[in-house]
CSV table of C-alpha atoms in Angstrom, one decimal:
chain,number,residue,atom,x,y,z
A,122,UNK,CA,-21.8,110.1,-60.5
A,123,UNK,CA,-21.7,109.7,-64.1
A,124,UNK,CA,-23.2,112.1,-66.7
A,125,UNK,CA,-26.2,110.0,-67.7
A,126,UNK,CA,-26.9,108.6,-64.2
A,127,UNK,CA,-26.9,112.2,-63.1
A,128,UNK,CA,-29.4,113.1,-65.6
A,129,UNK,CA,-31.6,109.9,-64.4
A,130,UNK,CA,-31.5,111.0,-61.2
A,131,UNK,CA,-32.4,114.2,-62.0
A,132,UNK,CA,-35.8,113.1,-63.9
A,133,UNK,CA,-36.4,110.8,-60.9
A,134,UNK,CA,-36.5,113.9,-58.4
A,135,UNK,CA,-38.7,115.6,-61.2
A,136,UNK,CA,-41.0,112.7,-61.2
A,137,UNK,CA,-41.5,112.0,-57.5
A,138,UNK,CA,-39.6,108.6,-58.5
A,139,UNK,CA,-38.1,106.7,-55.8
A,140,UNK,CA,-34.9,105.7,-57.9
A,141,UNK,CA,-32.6,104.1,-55.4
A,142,UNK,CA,-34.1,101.9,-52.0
A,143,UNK,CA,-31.9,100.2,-49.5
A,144,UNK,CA,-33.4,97.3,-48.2
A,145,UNK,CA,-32.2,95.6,-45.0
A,146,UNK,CA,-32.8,91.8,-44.8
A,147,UNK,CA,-31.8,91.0,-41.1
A,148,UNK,CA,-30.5,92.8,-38.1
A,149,UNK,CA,-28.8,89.6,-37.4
A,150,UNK,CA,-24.9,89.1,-37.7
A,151,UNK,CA,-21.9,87.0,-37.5
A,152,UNK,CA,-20.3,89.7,-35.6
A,153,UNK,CA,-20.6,92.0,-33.1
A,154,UNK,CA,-19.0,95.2,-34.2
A,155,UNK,CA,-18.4,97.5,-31.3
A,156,UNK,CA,-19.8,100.4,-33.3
A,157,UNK,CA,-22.6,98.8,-34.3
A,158,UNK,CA,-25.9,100.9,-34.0
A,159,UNK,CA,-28.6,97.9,-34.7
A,160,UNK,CA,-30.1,95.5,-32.2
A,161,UNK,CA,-29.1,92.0,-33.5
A,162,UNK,CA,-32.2,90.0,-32.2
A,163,UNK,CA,-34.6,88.9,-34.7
A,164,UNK,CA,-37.7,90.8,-33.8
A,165,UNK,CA,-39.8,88.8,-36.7
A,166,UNK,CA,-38.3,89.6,-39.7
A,167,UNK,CA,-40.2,89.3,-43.5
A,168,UNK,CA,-41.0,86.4,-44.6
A,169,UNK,CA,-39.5,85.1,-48.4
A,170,UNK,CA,-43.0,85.7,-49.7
A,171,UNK,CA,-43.5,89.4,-48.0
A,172,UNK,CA,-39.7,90.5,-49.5
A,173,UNK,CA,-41.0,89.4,-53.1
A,174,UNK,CA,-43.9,91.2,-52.7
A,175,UNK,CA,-42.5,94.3,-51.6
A,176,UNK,CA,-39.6,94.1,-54.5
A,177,UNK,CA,-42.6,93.9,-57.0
A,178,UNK,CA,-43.9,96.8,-55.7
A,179,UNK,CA,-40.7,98.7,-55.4
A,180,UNK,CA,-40.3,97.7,-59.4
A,181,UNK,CA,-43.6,98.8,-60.3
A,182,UNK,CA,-42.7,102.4,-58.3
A,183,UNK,CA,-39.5,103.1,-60.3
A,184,UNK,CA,-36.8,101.6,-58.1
A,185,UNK,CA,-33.4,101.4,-60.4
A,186,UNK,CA,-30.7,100.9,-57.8
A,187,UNK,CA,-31.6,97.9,-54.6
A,188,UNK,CA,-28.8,97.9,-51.8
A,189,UNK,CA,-29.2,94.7,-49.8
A,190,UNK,CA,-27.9,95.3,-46.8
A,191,UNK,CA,-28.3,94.2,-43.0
A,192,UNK,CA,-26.6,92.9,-40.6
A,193,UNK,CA,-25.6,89.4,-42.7
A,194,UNK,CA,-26.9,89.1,-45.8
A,195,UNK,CA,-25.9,85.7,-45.7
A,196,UNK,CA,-27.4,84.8,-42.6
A,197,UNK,CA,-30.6,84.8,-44.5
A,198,UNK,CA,-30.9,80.7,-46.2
A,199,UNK,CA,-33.1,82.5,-48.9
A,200,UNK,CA,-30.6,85.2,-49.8
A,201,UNK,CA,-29.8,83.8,-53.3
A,202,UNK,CA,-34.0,83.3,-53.9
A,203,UNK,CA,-34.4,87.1,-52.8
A,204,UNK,CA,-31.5,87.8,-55.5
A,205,UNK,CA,-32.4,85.9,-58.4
A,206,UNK,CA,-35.9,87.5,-57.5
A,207,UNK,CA,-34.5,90.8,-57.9
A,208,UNK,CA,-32.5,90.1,-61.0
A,209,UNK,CA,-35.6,89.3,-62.6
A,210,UNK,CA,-37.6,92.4,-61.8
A,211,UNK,CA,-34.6,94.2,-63.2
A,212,UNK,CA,-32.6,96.2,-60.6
A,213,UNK,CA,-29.6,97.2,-60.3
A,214,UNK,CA,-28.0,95.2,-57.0
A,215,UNK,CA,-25.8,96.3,-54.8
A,216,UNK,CA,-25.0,94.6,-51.9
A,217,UNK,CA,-23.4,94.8,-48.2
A,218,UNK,CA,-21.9,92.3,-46.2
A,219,UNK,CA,-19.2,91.3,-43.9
A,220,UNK,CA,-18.1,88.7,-46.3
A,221,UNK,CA,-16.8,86.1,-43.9
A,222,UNK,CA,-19.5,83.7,-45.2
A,223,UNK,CA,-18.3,84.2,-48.7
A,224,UNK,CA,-16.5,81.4,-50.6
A,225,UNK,CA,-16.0,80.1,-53.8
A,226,UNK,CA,-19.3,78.8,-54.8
A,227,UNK,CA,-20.9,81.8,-53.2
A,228,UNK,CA,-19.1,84.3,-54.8
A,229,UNK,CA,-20.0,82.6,-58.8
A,230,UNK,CA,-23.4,82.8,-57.9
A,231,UNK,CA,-23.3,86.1,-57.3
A,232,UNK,CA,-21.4,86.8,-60.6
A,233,UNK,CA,-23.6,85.0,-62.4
A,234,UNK,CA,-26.7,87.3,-61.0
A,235,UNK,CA,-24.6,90.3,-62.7
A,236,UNK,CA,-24.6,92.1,-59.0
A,237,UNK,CA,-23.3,95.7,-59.2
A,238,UNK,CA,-21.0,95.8,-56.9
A,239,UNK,CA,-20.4,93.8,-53.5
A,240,UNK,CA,-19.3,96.5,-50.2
A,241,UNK,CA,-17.3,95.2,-47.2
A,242,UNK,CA,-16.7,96.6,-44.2
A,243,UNK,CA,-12.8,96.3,-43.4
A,244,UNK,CA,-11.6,98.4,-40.3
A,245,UNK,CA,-7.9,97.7,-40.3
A,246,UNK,CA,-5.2,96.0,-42.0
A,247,UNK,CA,-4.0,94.6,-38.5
A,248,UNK,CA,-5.6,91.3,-37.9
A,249,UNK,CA,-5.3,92.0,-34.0
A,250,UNK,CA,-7.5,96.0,-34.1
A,251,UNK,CA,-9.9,94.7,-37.1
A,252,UNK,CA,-11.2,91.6,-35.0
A,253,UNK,CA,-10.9,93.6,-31.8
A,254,UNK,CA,-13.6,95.6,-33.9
A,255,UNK,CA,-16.1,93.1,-35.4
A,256,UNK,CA,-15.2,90.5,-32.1
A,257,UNK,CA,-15.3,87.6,-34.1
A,258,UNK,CA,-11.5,86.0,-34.3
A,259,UNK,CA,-10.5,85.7,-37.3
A,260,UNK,CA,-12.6,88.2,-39.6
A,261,UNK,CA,-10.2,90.0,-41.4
A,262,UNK,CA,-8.6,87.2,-42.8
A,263,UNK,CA,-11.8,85.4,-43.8
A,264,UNK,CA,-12.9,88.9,-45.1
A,265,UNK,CA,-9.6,89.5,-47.4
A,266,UNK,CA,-10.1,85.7,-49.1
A,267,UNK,CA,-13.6,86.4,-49.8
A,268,UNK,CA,-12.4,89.9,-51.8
A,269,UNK,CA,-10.0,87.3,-53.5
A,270,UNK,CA,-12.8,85.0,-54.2
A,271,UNK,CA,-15.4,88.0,-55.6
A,272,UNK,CA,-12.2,90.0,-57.3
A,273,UNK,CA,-11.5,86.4,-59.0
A,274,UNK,CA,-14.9,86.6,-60.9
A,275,UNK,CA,-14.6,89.8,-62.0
A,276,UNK,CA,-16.8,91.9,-59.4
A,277,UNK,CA,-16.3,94.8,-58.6
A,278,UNK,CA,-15.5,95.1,-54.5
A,279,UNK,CA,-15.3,98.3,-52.5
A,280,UNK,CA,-13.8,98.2,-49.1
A,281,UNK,CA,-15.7,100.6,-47.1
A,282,UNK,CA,-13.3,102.2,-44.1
A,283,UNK,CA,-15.2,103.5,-40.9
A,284,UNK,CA,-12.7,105.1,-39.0
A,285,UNK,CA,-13.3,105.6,-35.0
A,286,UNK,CA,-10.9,106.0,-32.0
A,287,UNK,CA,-9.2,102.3,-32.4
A,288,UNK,CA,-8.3,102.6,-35.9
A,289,UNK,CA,-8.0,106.2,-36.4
A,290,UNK,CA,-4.3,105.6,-37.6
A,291,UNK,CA,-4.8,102.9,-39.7
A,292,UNK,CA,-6.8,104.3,-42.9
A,293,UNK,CA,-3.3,104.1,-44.7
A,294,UNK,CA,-3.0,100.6,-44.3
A,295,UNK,CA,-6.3,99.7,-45.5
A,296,UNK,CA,-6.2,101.9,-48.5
A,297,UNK,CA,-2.9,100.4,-49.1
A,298,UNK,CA,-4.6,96.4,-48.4
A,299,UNK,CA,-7.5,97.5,-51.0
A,300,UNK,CA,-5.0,98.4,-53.6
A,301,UNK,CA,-3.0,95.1,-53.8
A,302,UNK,CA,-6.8,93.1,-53.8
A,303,UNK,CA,-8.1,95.3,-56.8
A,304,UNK,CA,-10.9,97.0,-54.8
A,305,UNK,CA,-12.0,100.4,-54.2
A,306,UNK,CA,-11.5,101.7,-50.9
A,307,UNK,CA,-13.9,104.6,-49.0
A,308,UNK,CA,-13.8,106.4,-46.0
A,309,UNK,CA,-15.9,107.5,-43.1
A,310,UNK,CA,-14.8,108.7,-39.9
A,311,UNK,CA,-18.4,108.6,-38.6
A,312,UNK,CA,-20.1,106.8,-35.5
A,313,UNK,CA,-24.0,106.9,-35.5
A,314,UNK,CA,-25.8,106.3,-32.0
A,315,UNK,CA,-28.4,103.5,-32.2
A,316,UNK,CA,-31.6,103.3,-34.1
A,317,UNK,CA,-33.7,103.1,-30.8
A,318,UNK,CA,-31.8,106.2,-29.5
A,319,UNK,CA,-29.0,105.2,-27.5
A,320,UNK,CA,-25.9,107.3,-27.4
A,321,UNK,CA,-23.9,104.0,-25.7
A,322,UNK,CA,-21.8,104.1,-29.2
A,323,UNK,CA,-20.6,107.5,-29.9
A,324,UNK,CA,-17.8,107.3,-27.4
A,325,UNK,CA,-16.1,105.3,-30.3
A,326,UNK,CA,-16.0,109.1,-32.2
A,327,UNK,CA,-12.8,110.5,-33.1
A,328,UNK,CA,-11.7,113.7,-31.2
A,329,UNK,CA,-11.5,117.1,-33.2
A,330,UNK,CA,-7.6,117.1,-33.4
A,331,UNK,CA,-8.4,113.4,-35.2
A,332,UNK,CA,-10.5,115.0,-37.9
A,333,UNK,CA,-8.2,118.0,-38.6
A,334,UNK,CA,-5.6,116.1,-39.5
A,335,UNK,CA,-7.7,113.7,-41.6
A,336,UNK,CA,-8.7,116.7,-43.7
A,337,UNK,CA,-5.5,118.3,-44.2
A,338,UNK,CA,-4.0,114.5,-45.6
A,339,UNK,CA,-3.5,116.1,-49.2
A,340,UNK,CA,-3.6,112.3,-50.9
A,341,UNK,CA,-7.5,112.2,-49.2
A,342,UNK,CA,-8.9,115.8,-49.8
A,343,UNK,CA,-10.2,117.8,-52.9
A,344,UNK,CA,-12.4,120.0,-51.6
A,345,UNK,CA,-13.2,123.8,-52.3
A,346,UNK,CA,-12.8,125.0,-48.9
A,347,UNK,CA,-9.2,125.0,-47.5
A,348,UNK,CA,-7.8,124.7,-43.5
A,349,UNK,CA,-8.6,128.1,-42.1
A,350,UNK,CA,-10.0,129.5,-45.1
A,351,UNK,CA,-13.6,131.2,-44.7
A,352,UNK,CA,-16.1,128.9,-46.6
A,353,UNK,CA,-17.6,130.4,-49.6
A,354,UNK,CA,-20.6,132.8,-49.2
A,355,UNK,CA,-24.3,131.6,-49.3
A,356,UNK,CA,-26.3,131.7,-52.4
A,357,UNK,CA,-30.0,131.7,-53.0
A,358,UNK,CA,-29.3,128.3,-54.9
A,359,UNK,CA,-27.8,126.9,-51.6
A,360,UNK,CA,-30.9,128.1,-50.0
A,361,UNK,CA,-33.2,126.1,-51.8
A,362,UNK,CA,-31.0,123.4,-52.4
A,363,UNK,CA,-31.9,119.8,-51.3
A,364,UNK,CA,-30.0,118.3,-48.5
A,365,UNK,CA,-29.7,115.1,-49.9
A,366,UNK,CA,-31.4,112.5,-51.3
A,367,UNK,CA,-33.3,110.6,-48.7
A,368,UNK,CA,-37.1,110.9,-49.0
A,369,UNK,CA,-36.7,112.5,-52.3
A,370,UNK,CA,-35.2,109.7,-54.9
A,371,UNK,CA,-34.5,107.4,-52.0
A,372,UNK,CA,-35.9,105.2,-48.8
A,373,UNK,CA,-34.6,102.5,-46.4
A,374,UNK,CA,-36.7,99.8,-45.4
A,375,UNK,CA,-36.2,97.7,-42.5
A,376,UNK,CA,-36.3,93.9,-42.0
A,377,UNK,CA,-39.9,94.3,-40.4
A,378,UNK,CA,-41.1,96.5,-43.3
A,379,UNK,CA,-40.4,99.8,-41.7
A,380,UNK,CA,-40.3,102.8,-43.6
A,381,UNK,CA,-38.1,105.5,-43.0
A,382,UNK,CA,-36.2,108.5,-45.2
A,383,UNK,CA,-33.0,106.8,-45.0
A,384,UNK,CA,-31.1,104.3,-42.6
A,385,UNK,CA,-29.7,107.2,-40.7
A,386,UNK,CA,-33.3,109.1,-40.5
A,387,UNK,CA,-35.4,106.4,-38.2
A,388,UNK,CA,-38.6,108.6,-39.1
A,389,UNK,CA,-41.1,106.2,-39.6
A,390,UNK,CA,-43.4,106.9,-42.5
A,391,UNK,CA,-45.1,103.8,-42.7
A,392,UNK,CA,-44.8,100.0,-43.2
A,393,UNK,CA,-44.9,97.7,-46.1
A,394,UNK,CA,-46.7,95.1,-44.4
A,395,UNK,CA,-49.5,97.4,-44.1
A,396,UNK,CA,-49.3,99.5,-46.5
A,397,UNK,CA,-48.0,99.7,-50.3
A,398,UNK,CA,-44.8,100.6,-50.9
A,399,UNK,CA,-45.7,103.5,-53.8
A,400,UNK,CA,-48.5,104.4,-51.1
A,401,UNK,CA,-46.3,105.3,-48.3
A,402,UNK,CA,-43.7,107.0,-50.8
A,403,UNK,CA,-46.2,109.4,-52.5
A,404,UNK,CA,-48.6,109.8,-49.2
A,405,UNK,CA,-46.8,109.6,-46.3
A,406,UNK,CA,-46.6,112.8,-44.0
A,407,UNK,CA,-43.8,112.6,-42.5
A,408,UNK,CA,-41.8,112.3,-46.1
A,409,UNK,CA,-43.5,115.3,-46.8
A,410,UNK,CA,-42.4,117.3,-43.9
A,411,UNK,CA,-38.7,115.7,-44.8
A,412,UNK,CA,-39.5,116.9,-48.8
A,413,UNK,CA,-40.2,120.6,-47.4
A,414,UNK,CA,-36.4,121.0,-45.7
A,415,UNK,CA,-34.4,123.6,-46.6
A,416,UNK,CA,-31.2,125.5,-45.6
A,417,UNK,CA,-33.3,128.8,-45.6
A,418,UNK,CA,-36.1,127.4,-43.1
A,419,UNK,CA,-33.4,126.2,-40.5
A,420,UNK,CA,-33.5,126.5,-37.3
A,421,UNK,CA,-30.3,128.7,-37.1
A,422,UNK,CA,-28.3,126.4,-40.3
A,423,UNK,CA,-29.7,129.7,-42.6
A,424,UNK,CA,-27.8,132.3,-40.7
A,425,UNK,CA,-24.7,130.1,-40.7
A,426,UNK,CA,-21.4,130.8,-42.8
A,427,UNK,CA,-20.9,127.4,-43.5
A,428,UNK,CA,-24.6,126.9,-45.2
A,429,UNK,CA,-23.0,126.7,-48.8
A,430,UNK,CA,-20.9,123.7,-47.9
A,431,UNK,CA,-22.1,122.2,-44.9
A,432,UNK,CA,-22.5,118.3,-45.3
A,433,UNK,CA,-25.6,118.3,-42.6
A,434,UNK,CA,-27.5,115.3,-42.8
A,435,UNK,CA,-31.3,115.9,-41.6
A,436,UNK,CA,-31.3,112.1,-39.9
A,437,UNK,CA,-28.7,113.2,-37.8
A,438,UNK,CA,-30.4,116.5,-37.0
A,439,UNK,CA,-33.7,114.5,-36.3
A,440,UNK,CA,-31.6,112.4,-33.6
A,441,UNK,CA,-30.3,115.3,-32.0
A,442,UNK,CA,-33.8,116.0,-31.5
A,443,UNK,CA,-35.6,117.9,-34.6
A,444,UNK,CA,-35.0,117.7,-38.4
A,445,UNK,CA,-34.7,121.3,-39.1
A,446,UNK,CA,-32.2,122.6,-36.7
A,447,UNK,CA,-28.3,122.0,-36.7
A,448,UNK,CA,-26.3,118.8,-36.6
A,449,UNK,CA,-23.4,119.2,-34.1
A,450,UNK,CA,-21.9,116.0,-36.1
A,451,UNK,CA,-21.5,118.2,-39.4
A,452,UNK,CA,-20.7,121.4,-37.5
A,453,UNK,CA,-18.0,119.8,-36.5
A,454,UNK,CA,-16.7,119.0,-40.1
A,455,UNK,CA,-16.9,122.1,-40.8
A,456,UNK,CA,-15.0,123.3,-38.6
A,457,UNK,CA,-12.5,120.4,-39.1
A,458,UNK,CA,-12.7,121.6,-42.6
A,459,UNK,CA,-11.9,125.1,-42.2
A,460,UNK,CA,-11.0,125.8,-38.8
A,461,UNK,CA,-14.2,127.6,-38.4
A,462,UNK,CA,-16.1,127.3,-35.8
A,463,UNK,CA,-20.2,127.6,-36.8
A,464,UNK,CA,-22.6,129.6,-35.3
A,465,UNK,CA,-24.3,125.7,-33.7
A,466,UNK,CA,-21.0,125.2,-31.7
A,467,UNK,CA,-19.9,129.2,-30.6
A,468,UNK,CA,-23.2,128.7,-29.2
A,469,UNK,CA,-22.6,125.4,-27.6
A,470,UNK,CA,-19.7,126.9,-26.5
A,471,UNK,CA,-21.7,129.5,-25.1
A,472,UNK,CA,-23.8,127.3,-23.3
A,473,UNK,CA,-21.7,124.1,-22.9
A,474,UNK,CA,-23.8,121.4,-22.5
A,475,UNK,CA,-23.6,117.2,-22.5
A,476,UNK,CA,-22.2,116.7,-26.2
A,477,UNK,CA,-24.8,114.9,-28.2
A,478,UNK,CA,-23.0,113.4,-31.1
A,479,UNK,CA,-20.3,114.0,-33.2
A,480,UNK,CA,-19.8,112.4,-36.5
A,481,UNK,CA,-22.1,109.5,-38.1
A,482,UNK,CA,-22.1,106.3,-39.6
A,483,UNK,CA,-22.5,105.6,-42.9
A,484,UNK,CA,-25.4,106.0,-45.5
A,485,UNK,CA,-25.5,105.6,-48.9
A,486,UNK,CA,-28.8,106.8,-49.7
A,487,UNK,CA,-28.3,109.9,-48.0
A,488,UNK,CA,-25.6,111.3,-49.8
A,489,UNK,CA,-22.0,112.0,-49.0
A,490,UNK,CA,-21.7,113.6,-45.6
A,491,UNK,CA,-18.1,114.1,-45.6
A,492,UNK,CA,-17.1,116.5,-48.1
A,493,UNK,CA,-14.0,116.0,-49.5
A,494,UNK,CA,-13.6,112.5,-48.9
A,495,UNK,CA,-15.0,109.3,-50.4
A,496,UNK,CA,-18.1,107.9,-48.9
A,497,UNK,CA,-19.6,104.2,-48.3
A,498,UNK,CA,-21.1,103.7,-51.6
């Protein structure tokens, strides 16, 4: 993050300003990722008239930065109404898609709106493991033309990399494919179980051995701790520090106008269709209790080694079963990280029990989970 947008978030946490919001359009979708943790039906999804009303209230809030996301963004026929909306009120747009929709006229129309940056998803530079992935035929070369088409106006495109046990081997490749189309690549080895609980997906995780070697690929990690090096000690700064930056200068909001901390944290805290956005965001309880979380209050997490550096995500905490105590799914970074084992796992180790997750999908708004490497932005 740059100096000055550093310093904006900064005021923005001072403030209680909700700086960045990612907003879902539909849960519906071209294709049926394997991984996928949303249910695709439409359950009654905003209207045209209910999404302008909550981006004028997410504009009078303080929103900067808008992520629309889904699903297909272009599944939805008022997608480029809901934009030009948007431009108007002034954010900053991101935007997430598939991209097989994508086309020529499609991608000058969203130059012309001045969009930030346009993220797709691109598992593999194989044709034959990508669509295996997404299950529609033909994806990743539809995908690929659409970068040409967007890196032909001048956008910038980042190809975002989730790695699980079917393309494990293939992150090269891709970053290799996103350097000859001009786009940024990132990378996340993370699975998330589905919103409404199910674990059906997290079979698609990559086993430890997987993860140790991704962390020891010198052209991928920086980071400050090394393989089998203790992490550095805990500070009273780390103590207090945030976790990251869901609830605090961000939010996710669903298709139906649900409220949560982030799209990894399905806490409810409210809904737009009933209330106001700025209401839910400065009243809500539950964001409170998220706002009180820190690494010295935790369940065990304040006793740990790894409490300095540990990338734990409260969303995947609260789906393990409560916000405040460990995340298997960053212990187990960790200890890819370092070679380490935390105090969460030598006591699951203890007391084996039915794993509950390991590593996690995604999420912009709450932070980079996977220290070292480059996240989904």
């Amino acid at each position: 993050m740059s100096g000055l947008l550093q310093e904006m978030s900064n005021r923005a946490l001072r403030l209680g300003v909700p700086f960045s919001a990612h907003l879902d359009l539909t849960y519906r979708c071209n294709e049926k990722c394997v991984h996928c943790y949303l249910d695709h039906h439409d359950h009654g999804e905003m209207t045209t008239v209910e999404i302008k009303r909550l981006l004028e209230e997410m504009a009078e809030a303080g929103v900067f930065f808008l992520t629309f996301s889904g699903g297909e963004i272009f599944l939805r026929k008022d997608l480029f109404e809901i934009l030009d909306y948007a431009r108007e009120l002034s954010f900053c747009i991101k935007l997430k898609t598939n991209a097989v929709l994508i086309r020529e006229e499609q991608a000058a129309r969203i130059r012309d709106l001045g969009v930030a940056s346009v993220q797709i998803s691109i598992y593999s530079h194989r044709p034959d493991v990508h669509d295996a992935i997404t299950k529609l035929p033909g994806s990743l070369q539809r995908s690929i033309q659409a970068i040409r088409f967007l890196k032909a106006q001048g956008l910038k495109v980042i190809m975002a990399n989730v790695l699980m046990t079917s393309n494990m081997s293939d992150y090269g490749g891709v970053r290799d494919l996103a350097a000859q189309l001009g786009a940024e690549y990132t990378l996340d080895p993370t699975i998330t179980p589905m919103m409404d609980g199910s674990r059906a997906t997290v079979g698609l995780n990559a086993g430890g051995s997987s993860l140790h070697s991704l962390f020891r690929d010198e052209t991928l990690v920086h980071d400050a701790e090394q393989f089998c090096a203790p992490p550095p000690p805990v500070t009273e700064d780390s103590m207090d520090a945030l976790p990251c930056s869901a609830g605090h200068t961000a939010c996710y909001v669903s298709p139906y106008g649900e409220f949560y901390p982030c799209v990894q944290f399905p806490l409810s805290c409210g809904n737009v269709r009933q209330q106001p956005f700025l209401d839910i965001w400065r009243n809500s309880p539950q964001l409170k209790e998220v706002r009180s979380i820190r690494l010295r209050n935790l369940t065990g997490c304040s006793q740990c080694a790894h409490g300095a550096t540990c990338t734990r995500c409260p969303g995947l905490a609260f789906m393990e079963g409560n916000m405040r105590g460990p995340s298997t799914a960053d212990c187990e970074k960790s200890y890819a990280r370092t070679g380490i084992p935390s105090a969460n796992l030598l006591a699951k180790k203890e007391n084996p029990a039915p794993s509950l997750v390991q590593i996690q999908v995604v999420p912009e708004i709450a932070g980079t989970r996977l220290s070292g490497l480059p996240a989904p932005a």
